Amino acid sequence: MTKQIILVPKYLEQFQCIGSSCEDTCCKGWSVPIDKSTYKKYKKVKDTQLAKKLDAEITRNRSTPSDSHYASILLSGCQSCSMLSPEGLCEIQLKLGEDYLSTTCSSYPRVTNIINGSFEQSASMSCPEAARLALLNPEPMEFFQVPSKSREKYSFQSQLNPDSLTPDHIQFYFWDLRIFSIELIQNRQYTITDRILMLGLFYQNVQETIDNGIISTIPQLIEDYRTLVRTDTLRDALANIPIESTAQVQLLTELISLRIHIGTENQRYLDIFNTFLKGLSYEDGYTLEQTNHNYQIAYNSYYRPFIANHSYILENYLVNYIYKYTFPFYGQYNVFENYVSLALQYSLIKMHLIGISGFYKENLTVDHVITLIQSFSKTVEHNSRYLQIAYDYLQRRGFVSIAGMAIFLKNE
């Protein structure tokens, strides 16, 4: 059988599940969907004891069944998969082998997209080991084509067919937009915040081009922006964007007051969130001015010097996001809304990190950053309510624009 050729970031070739050594197992804290094919295999298991347990612990999804989510494994009282052994290993894999794992369990943390019929894979940053491999490489993220593995299962997320379209469709320019977006985010002549702001200016223009019905001019727009970036033309405009840290802190305090973190079973993220609050010396009843004062001290004294030497972590996070989410064509959002989603997630991570830096001060390490990004990703990617509340907040206040997003991105 001819093997599928898959485009992957370099880090994914190095990834191997570390099993029971993982500090935040994927077998805990969220539901475990079972696909129809795997469910039927479980019904034919001959091991009497295991068959009985599978029958007791797996429940059919009768409300909205699909081939990919035909059933679910029940969670234990501590929110772990009920098939997880006391040693932190999967009983199904131990007794039946990897072929008996569901598509979700077998493929995680890998996510697969199909572009023009070709497979692409990346990893979710909700996996600690994948996050370390993807984010801690100081070199720019690279991509390679590799053959698929034997009997590999795929968890599909998005499918695009830009080659089937004509130049009057914006998705026709998917590759041009993707390449330029990654190229800009990896341009280290600018700060990471300036790169995101320039990306926002660009996608504001792209959206205007779409709205004005002149989509065929996209290639020229890309070349114009390449020239602006190369000649440093935008630097003065970026420097003149006002700093409005109070608005950033207002978003933080609203998220705190809404208690978004309540309801998640991810103790790792709850611990990070509490560290974030302690780093800002935040207490109920604190005024916006008090919180803003502590926020600025944490930013200037601890976050800024740390990130000056470690901005590649955030760069790698953004490049992985762009690749994983077929940016700027994910979901039902238009291209600028896709940009807002990217910028919002970056802003929330940065704001969390500023608070955490206020707690650890000079002792802030890359391990703290990885713990934040991984636990944040695990909370956000599997809890759409989290980002929706933040996005709704921006919309209500008229911040879903490049001028509005700049408020949440710029600190200096």
JSON list of N, CA, C and O in Angstrom, two decimals, residues 278-318:
[
{"chain": "A", "resi": 278, "resn": "LYS", "atom": "N", "xyz": [-1.82, 35.93, 42.32]},
{"chain": "A", "resi": 278, "resn": "LYS", "atom": "CA", "xyz": [-0.86, 36.29, 43.38]},
{"chain": "A", "resi": 278, "resn": "LYS", "atom": "C", "xyz": [0.22, 37.22, 42.83]},
{"chain": "A", "resi": 278, "resn": "LYS", "atom": "O", "xyz": [0.68, 38.13, 43.53]},
{"chain": "A", "resi": 279, "resn": "GLY", "atom": "N", "xyz": [0.61, 36.99, 41.57]},
{"chain": "A", "resi": 279, "resn": "GLY", "atom": "CA", "xyz": [1.64, 37.83, 40.97]},
{"chain": "A", "resi": 279, "resn": "GLY", "atom": "C", "xyz": [1.22, 39.27, 40.81]},
{"chain": "A", "resi": 279, "resn": "GLY", "atom": "O", "xyz": [2.06, 40.18, 40.82]},
{"chain": "A", "resi": 280, "resn": "LEU", "atom": "N", "xyz": [-0.09, 39.48, 40.69]},
{"chain": "A", "resi": 280, "resn": "LEU", "atom": "CA", "xyz": [-0.63, 40.85, 40.61]},
{"chain": "A", "resi": 280, "resn": "LEU", "atom": "C", "xyz": [-1.13, 41.34, 41.96]},
{"chain": "A", "resi": 280, "resn": "LEU", "atom": "O", "xyz": [-1.71, 42.42, 42.05]},
{"chain": "A", "resi": 281, "resn": "SER", "atom": "N", "xyz": [-0.94, 40.52, 43.00]},
{"chain": "A", "resi": 281, "resn": "SER", "atom": "CA", "xyz": [-1.47, 40.82, 44.34]},
{"chain": "A", "resi": 281, "resn": "SER", "atom": "C", "xyz": [-2.95, 41.14, 44.28]},
{"chain": "A", "resi": 281, "resn": "SER", "atom": "O", "xyz": [-3.44, 42.04, 44.99]},
{"chain": "A", "resi": 282, "resn": "TYR", "atom": "N", "xyz": [-3.66, 40.39, 43.41]},
{"chain": "A", "resi": 282, "resn": "TYR", "atom": "CA", "xyz": [-5.07, 40.70, 43.19]},
{"chain": "A", "resi": 282, "resn": "TYR", "atom": "C", "xyz": [-5.93, 40.11, 44.30]},
{"chain": "A", "resi": 282, "resn": "TYR", "atom": "O", "xyz": [-5.78, 38.97, 44.69]},
{"chain": "A", "resi": 283, "resn": "GLU", "atom": "N", "xyz": [-6.85, 40.92, 44.78]},
{"chain": "A", "resi": 283, "resn": "GLU", "atom": "CA", "xyz": [-7.81, 40.48, 45.79]},
{"chain": "A", "resi": 283, "resn": "GLU", "atom": "C", "xyz": [-9.17, 41.04, 45.43]},
{"chain": "A", "resi": 283, "resn": "GLU", "atom": "O", "xyz": [-9.28, 42.07, 44.75]},
{"chain": "A", "resi": 284, "resn": "ASP", "atom": "N", "xyz": [-10.23, 40.37, 45.89]},
{"chain": "A", "resi": 284, "resn": "ASP", "atom": "CA", "xyz": [-11.59, 40.89, 45.67]},
{"chain": "A", "resi": 284, "resn": "ASP", "atom": "C", "xyz": [-11.69, 42.30, 46.24]},
{"chain": "A", "resi": 284, "resn": "ASP", "atom": "O", "xyz": [-11.21, 42.58, 47.34]},
{"chain": "A", "resi": 285, "resn": "GLY", "atom": "N", "xyz": [-12.27, 43.18, 45.46]},
{"chain": "A", "resi": 285, "resn": "GLY", "atom": "CA", "xyz": [-12.42, 44.56, 45.90]},
{"chain": "A", "resi": 285, "resn": "GLY", "atom": "C", "xyz": [-11.31, 45.47, 45.45]},
{"chain": "A", "resi": 285, "resn": "GLY", "atom": "O", "xyz": [-11.37, 46.69, 45.67]},
{"chain": "A", "resi": 286, "resn": "TYR", "atom": "N", "xyz": [-10.27, 44.89, 44.82]},
{"chain": "A", "resi": 286, "resn": "TYR", "atom": "CA", "xyz": [-9.18, 45.72, 44.31]},
{"chain": "A", "resi": 286, "resn": "TYR", "atom": "C", "xyz": [-9.70, 46.66, 43.23]},
{"chain": "A", "resi": 286, "resn": "TYR", "atom": "O", "xyz": [-10.53, 46.30, 42.41]},
{"chain": "A", "resi": 287, "resn": "THR", "atom": "N", "xyz": [-9.20, 47.89, 43.25]},
{"chain": "A", "resi": 287, "resn": "THR", "atom": "CA", "xyz": [-9.59, 48.85, 42.22]},
{"chain": "A", "resi": 287, "resn": "THR", "atom": "C", "xyz": [-8.79, 48.59, 40.95]},
{"chain": "A", "resi": 287, "resn": "THR", "atom": "O", "xyz": [-7.73, 47.94, 40.97]},
{"chain": "A", "resi": 288, "resn": "LEU", "atom": "N", "xyz": [-9.30, 49.12, 39.83]},
{"chain": "A", "resi": 288, "resn": "LEU", "atom": "CA", "xyz": [-8.61, 48.99, 38.55]},
{"chain": "A", "resi": 288, "resn": "LEU", "atom": "C", "xyz": [-7.23, 49.64, 38.63]},
{"chain": "A", "resi": 288, "resn": "LEU", "atom": "O", "xyz": [-6.25, 49.12, 38.07]},
{"chain": "A", "resi": 289, "resn": "GLU", "atom": "N", "xyz": [-7.12, 50.75, 39.35]},
{"chain": "A", "resi": 289, "resn": "GLU", "atom": "CA", "xyz": [-5.85, 51.46, 39.47]},
{"chain": "A", "resi": 289, "resn": "GLU", "atom": "C", "xyz": [-4.82, 50.63, 40.21]},
{"chain": "A", "resi": 289, "resn": "GLU", "atom": "O", "xyz": [-3.64, 50.57, 39.82]},
{"chain": "A", "resi": 290, "resn": "GLN", "atom": "N", "xyz": [-5.24, 49.95, 41.28]},
{"chain": "A", "resi": 290, "resn": "GLN", "atom": "CA", "xyz": [-4.30, 49.11, 42.04]},
{"chain": "A", "resi": 290, "resn": "GLN", "atom": "C", "xyz": [-3.80, 47.94, 41.20]},
{"chain": "A", "resi": 290, "resn": "GLN", "atom": "O", "xyz": [-2.60, 47.64, 41.18]},
{"chain": "A", "resi": 291, "resn": "THR", "atom": "N", "xyz": [-4.73, 47.29, 40.50]},
{"chain": "A", "resi": 291, "resn": "THR", "atom": "CA", "xyz": [-4.35, 46.15, 39.66]},
{"chain": "A", "resi": 291, "resn": "THR", "atom": "C", "xyz": [-3.43, 46.59, 38.53]},
{"chain": "A", "resi": 291, "resn": "THR", "atom": "O", "xyz": [-2.44, 45.93, 38.22]},
{"chain": "A", "resi": 292, "resn": "ASN", "atom": "N", "xyz": [-3.75, 47.74, 37.92]},
{"chain": "A", "resi": 292, "resn": "ASN", "atom": "CA", "xyz": [-2.94, 48.25, 36.82]},
{"chain": "A", "resi": 292, "resn": "ASN", "atom": "C", "xyz": [-1.53, 48.59, 37.30]},
{"chain": "A", "resi": 292, "resn": "ASN", "atom": "O", "xyz": [-0.54, 48.34, 36.59]},
{"chain": "A", "resi": 293, "resn": "HIS", "atom": "N", "xyz": [-1.42, 49.14, 38.48]},
{"chain": "A", "resi": 293, "resn": "HIS", "atom": "CA", "xyz": [-0.10, 49.47, 39.05]},
{"chain": "A", "resi": 293, "resn": "HIS", "atom": "C", "xyz": [0.75, 48.21, 39.18]},
{"chain": "A", "resi": 293, "resn": "HIS", "atom": "O", "xyz": [1.93, 48.19, 38.77]},
{"chain": "A", "resi": 294, "resn": "ASN", "atom": "N", "xyz": [0.18, 47.15, 39.75]},
{"chain": "A", "resi": 294, "resn": "ASN", "atom": "CA", "xyz": [0.91, 45.90, 39.93]},
{"chain": "A", "resi": 294, "resn": "ASN", "atom": "C", "xyz": [1.24, 45.26, 38.58]},
{"chain": "A", "resi": 294, "resn": "ASN", "atom": "O", "xyz": [2.31, 44.66, 38.41]},
{"chain": "A", "resi": 295, "resn": "TYR", "atom": "N", "xyz": [0.33, 45.39, 37.65]},
{"chain": "A", "resi": 295, "resn": "TYR", "atom": "CA", "xyz": [0.52, 44.83, 36.30]},
{"chain": "A", "resi": 295, "resn": "TYR", "atom": "C", "xyz": [1.71, 45.48, 35.62]},
{"chain": "A", "resi": 295, "resn": "TYR", "atom": "O", "xyz": [2.54, 44.80, 34.99]},
{"chain": "A", "resi": 296, "resn": "GLN", "atom": "N", "xyz": [1.81, 46.79, 35.73]},
{"chain": "A", "resi": 296, "resn": "GLN", "atom": "CA", "xyz": [2.91, 47.52, 35.08]},
{"chain": "A", "resi": 296, "resn": "GLN", "atom": "C", "xyz": [4.26, 47.17, 35.72]},
{"chain": "A", "resi": 296, "resn": "GLN", "atom": "O", "xyz": [5.28, 47.05, 35.02]},
{"chain": "A", "resi": 297, "resn": "ILE", "atom": "N", "xyz": [4.28, 47.01, 37.03]},
{"chain": "A", "resi": 297, "resn": "ILE", "atom": "CA", "xyz": [5.53, 46.62, 37.70]},
{"chain": "A", "resi": 297, "resn": "ILE", "atom": "C", "xyz": [5.97, 45.24, 37.21]},
{"chain": "A", "resi": 297, "resn": "ILE", "atom": "O", "xyz": [7.14, 45.03, 36.89]},
{"chain": "A", "resi": 298, "resn": "ALA", "atom": "N", "xyz": [5.03, 44.30, 37.14]},
{"chain": "A", "resi": 298, "resn": "ALA", "atom": "CA", "xyz": [5.35, 42.94, 36.68]},
{"chain": "A", "resi": 298, "resn": "ALA", "atom": "C", "xyz": [5.84, 42.96, 35.24]},
{"chain": "A", "resi": 298, "resn": "ALA", "atom": "O", "xyz": [6.81, 42.27, 34.89]},
{"chain": "A", "resi": 299, "resn": "TYR", "atom": "N", "xyz": [5.19, 43.77, 34.41]},
{"chain": "A", "resi": 299, "resn": "TYR", "atom": "CA", "xyz": [5.59, 43.83, 33.00]},
{"chain": "A", "resi": 299, "resn": "TYR", "atom": "C", "xyz": [7.00, 44.39, 32.85]},
{"chain": "A", "resi": 299, "resn": "TYR", "atom": "O", "xyz": [7.86, 43.78, 32.20]},
{"chain": "A", "resi": 300, "resn": "ASN", "atom": "N", "xyz": [7.25, 45.56, 33.43]},
{"chain": "A", "resi": 300, "resn": "ASN", "atom": "CA", "xyz": [8.52, 46.24, 33.22]},
{"chain": "A", "resi": 300, "resn": "ASN", "atom": "C", "xyz": [9.69, 45.57, 33.94]},
{"chain": "A", "resi": 300, "resn": "ASN", "atom": "O", "xyz": [10.80, 45.51, 33.40]},
{"chain": "A", "resi": 301, "resn": "SER", "atom": "N", "xyz": [9.44, 45.06, 35.12]},
{"chain": "A", "resi": 301, "resn": "SER", "atom": "CA", "xyz": [10.54, 44.53, 35.93]},
{"chain": "A", "resi": 301, "resn": "SER", "atom": "C", "xyz": [10.89, 43.08, 35.61]},
{"chain": "A", "resi": 301, "resn": "SER", "atom": "O", "xyz": [12.06, 42.69, 35.73]},
{"chain": "A", "resi": 302, "resn": "TYR", "atom": "N", "xyz": [9.90, 42.29, 35.19]},
{"chain": "A", "resi": 302, "resn": "TYR", "atom": "CA", "xyz": [10.15, 40.85, 35.07]},
{"chain": "A", "resi": 302, "resn": "TYR", "atom": "C", "xyz": [9.78, 40.27, 33.69]},
{"chain": "A", "resi": 302, "resn": "TYR", "atom": "O", "xyz": [10.57, 39.53, 33.10]},
{"chain": "A", "resi": 303, "resn": "TYR", "atom": "N", "xyz": [8.60, 40.59, 33.18]},
{"chain": "A", "resi": 303, "resn": "TYR", "atom": "CA", "xyz": [8.19, 40.02, 31.90]},
{"chain": "A", "resi": 303, "resn": "TYR", "atom": "C", "xyz": [9.08, 40.50, 30.76]},
{"chain": "A", "resi": 303, "resn": "TYR", "atom": "O", "xyz": [9.57, 39.70, 29.97]},
{"chain": "A", "resi": 304, "resn": "ARG", "atom": "N", "xyz": [9.27, 41.80, 30.66]},
{"chain": "A", "resi": 304, "resn": "ARG", "atom": "CA", "xyz": [9.99, 42.36, 29.51]},
{"chain": "A", "resi": 304, "resn": "ARG", "atom": "C", "xyz": [11.43, 41.85, 29.40]},
{"chain": "A", "resi": 304, "resn": "ARG", "atom": "O", "xyz": [11.84, 41.42, 28.33]},
{"chain": "A", "resi": 305, "resn": "PRO", "atom": "N", "xyz": [12.21, 41.84, 30.49]},
{"chain": "A", "resi": 305, "resn": "PRO", "atom": "CA", "xyz": [13.58, 41.31, 30.35]},
{"chain": "A", "resi": 305, "resn": "PRO", "atom": "C", "xyz": [13.60, 39.81, 30.04]},
{"chain": "A", "resi": 305, "resn": "PRO", "atom": "O", "xyz": [14.48, 39.35, 29.30]},
{"chain": "A", "resi": 306, "resn": "PHE", "atom": "N", "xyz": [12.63, 39.07, 30.56]},
{"chain": "A", "resi": 306, "resn": "PHE", "atom": "CA", "xyz": [12.59, 37.63, 30.28]},
{"chain": "A", "resi": 306, "resn": "PHE", "atom": "C", "xyz": [12.26, 37.37, 28.82]},
{"chain": "A", "resi": 306, "resn": "PHE", "atom": "O", "xyz": [12.94, 36.59, 28.13]},
{"chain": "A", "resi": 307, "resn": "ILE", "atom": "N", "xyz": [11.21, 38.02, 28.32]},
{"chain": "A", "resi": 307, "resn": "ILE", "atom": "CA", "xyz": [10.74, 37.72, 26.96]},
{"chain": "A", "resi": 307, "resn": "ILE", "atom": "C", "xyz": [11.72, 38.26, 25.92]},
{"chain": "A", "resi": 307, "resn": "ILE", "atom": "O", "xyz": [11.75, 37.77, 24.77]},
{"chain": "A", "resi": 308, "resn": "ALA", "atom": "N", "xyz": [12.54, 39.24, 26.29]},
{"chain": "A", "resi": 308, "resn": "ALA", "atom": "CA", "xyz": [13.54, 39.74, 25.35]},
{"chain": "A", "resi": 308, "resn": "ALA", "atom": "C", "xyz": [14.49, 38.64, 24.92]},
{"chain": "A", "resi": 308, "resn": "ALA", "atom": "O", "xyz": [15.00, 38.65, 23.79]},
{"chain": "A", "resi": 309, "resn": "ASN", "atom": "N", "xyz": [14.72, 37.66, 25.81]},
{"chain": "A", "resi": 309, "resn": "ASN", "atom": "CA", "xyz": [15.61, 36.54, 25.51]},
{"chain": "A", "resi": 309, "resn": "ASN", "atom": "C", "xyz": [14.88, 35.27, 25.12]},
{"chain": "A", "resi": 309, "resn": "ASN", "atom": "O", "xyz": [15.53, 34.28, 24.73]},
{"chain": "A", "resi": 310, "resn": "HIS", "atom": "N", "xyz": [13.55, 35.28, 25.21]},
{"chain": "A", "resi": 310, "resn": "HIS", "atom": "CA", "xyz": [12.79, 34.05, 24.97]},
{"chain": "A", "resi": 310, "resn": "HIS", "atom": "C", "xyz": [11.57, 34.28, 24.08]},
{"chain": "A", "resi": 310, "resn": "HIS", "atom": "O", "xyz": [10.61, 33.52, 24.13]},
{"chain": "A", "resi": 311, "resn": "SER", "atom": "N", "xyz": [11.61, 35.30, 23.24]},
{"chain": "A", "resi": 311, "resn": "SER", "atom": "CA", "xyz": [10.45, 35.59, 22.39]},
{"chain": "A", "resi": 311, "resn": "SER", "atom": "C", "xyz": [10.17, 34.47, 21.40]},
{"chain": "A", "resi": 311, "resn": "SER", "atom": "O", "xyz": [9.06, 34.36, 20.87]},
{"chain": "A", "resi": 312, "resn": "TYR", "atom": "N", "xyz": [11.17, 33.62, 21.14]},
{"chain": "A", "resi": 312, "resn": "TYR", "atom": "CA", "xyz": [10.98, 32.50, 20.21]},
{"chain": "A", "resi": 312, "resn": "TYR", "atom": "C", "xyz": [9.89, 31.55, 20.68]},
{"chain": "A", "resi": 312, "resn": "TYR", "atom": "O", "xyz": [9.25, 30.87, 19.87]},
{"chain": "A", "resi": 313, "resn": "ILE", "atom": "N", "xyz": [9.65, 31.51, 21.99]},
{"chain": "A", "resi": 313, "resn": "ILE", "atom": "CA", "xyz": [8.59, 30.63, 22.51]},
{"chain": "A", "resi": 313, "resn": "ILE", "atom": "C", "xyz": [7.23, 31.10, 21.99]},
{"chain": "A", "resi": 313, "resn": "ILE", "atom": "O", "xyz": [6.43, 30.30, 21.49]},
{"chain": "A", "resi": 314, "resn": "LEU", "atom": "N", "xyz": [6.97, 32.39, 22.09]},
{"chain": "A", "resi": 314, "resn": "LEU", "atom": "CA", "xyz": [5.70, 32.93, 21.61]},
{"chain": "A", "resi": 314, "resn": "LEU", "atom": "C", "xyz": [5.64, 32.90, 20.09]},
{"chain": "A", "resi": 314, "resn": "LEU", "atom": "O", "xyz": [4.58, 32.67, 19.50]},
{"chain": "A", "resi": 315, "resn": "GLU", "atom": "N", "xyz": [6.77, 33.13, 19.43]},
{"chain": "A", "resi": 315, "resn": "GLU", "atom": "CA", "xyz": [6.83, 33.03, 17.97]},
{"chain": "A", "resi": 315, "resn": "GLU", "atom": "C", "xyz": [6.43, 31.63, 17.52]},
{"chain": "A", "resi": 315, "resn": "GLU", "atom": "O", "xyz": [5.61, 31.45, 16.61]},
{"chain": "A", "resi": 316, "resn": "ASN", "atom": "N", "xyz": [7.01, 30.61, 18.15]},
{"chain": "A", "resi": 316, "resn": "ASN", "atom": "CA", "xyz": [6.69, 29.23, 17.78]},
{"chain": "A", "resi": 316, "resn": "ASN", "atom": "C", "xyz": [5.23, 28.89, 18.06]},
{"chain": "A", "resi": 316, "resn": "ASN", "atom": "O", "xyz": [4.59, 28.17, 17.29]},
{"chain": "A", "resi": 317, "resn": "TYR", "atom": "N", "xyz": [4.69, 29.43, 19.15]},
{"chain": "A", "resi": 317, "resn": "TYR", "atom": "CA", "xyz": [3.27, 29.22, 19.45]},
{"chain": "A", "resi": 317, "resn": "TYR", "atom": "C", "xyz": [2.40, 29.78, 18.32]},
{"chain": "A", "resi": 317, "resn": "TYR", "atom": "O", "xyz": [1.46, 29.12, 17.86]},
{"chain": "A", "resi": 318, "resn": "LEU", "atom": "N", "xyz": [2.72, 30.98, 17.87]},
{"chain": "A", "resi": 318, "resn": "LEU", "atom": "CA", "xyz": [1.93, 31.63, 16.82]},
{"chain": "A", "resi": 318, "resn": "LEU", "atom": "C", "xyz": [2.06, 30.91, 15.48]},
{"chain": "A", "resi": 318, "resn": "LEU", "atom": "O", "xyz": [1.07, 30.73, 14.76]}
]
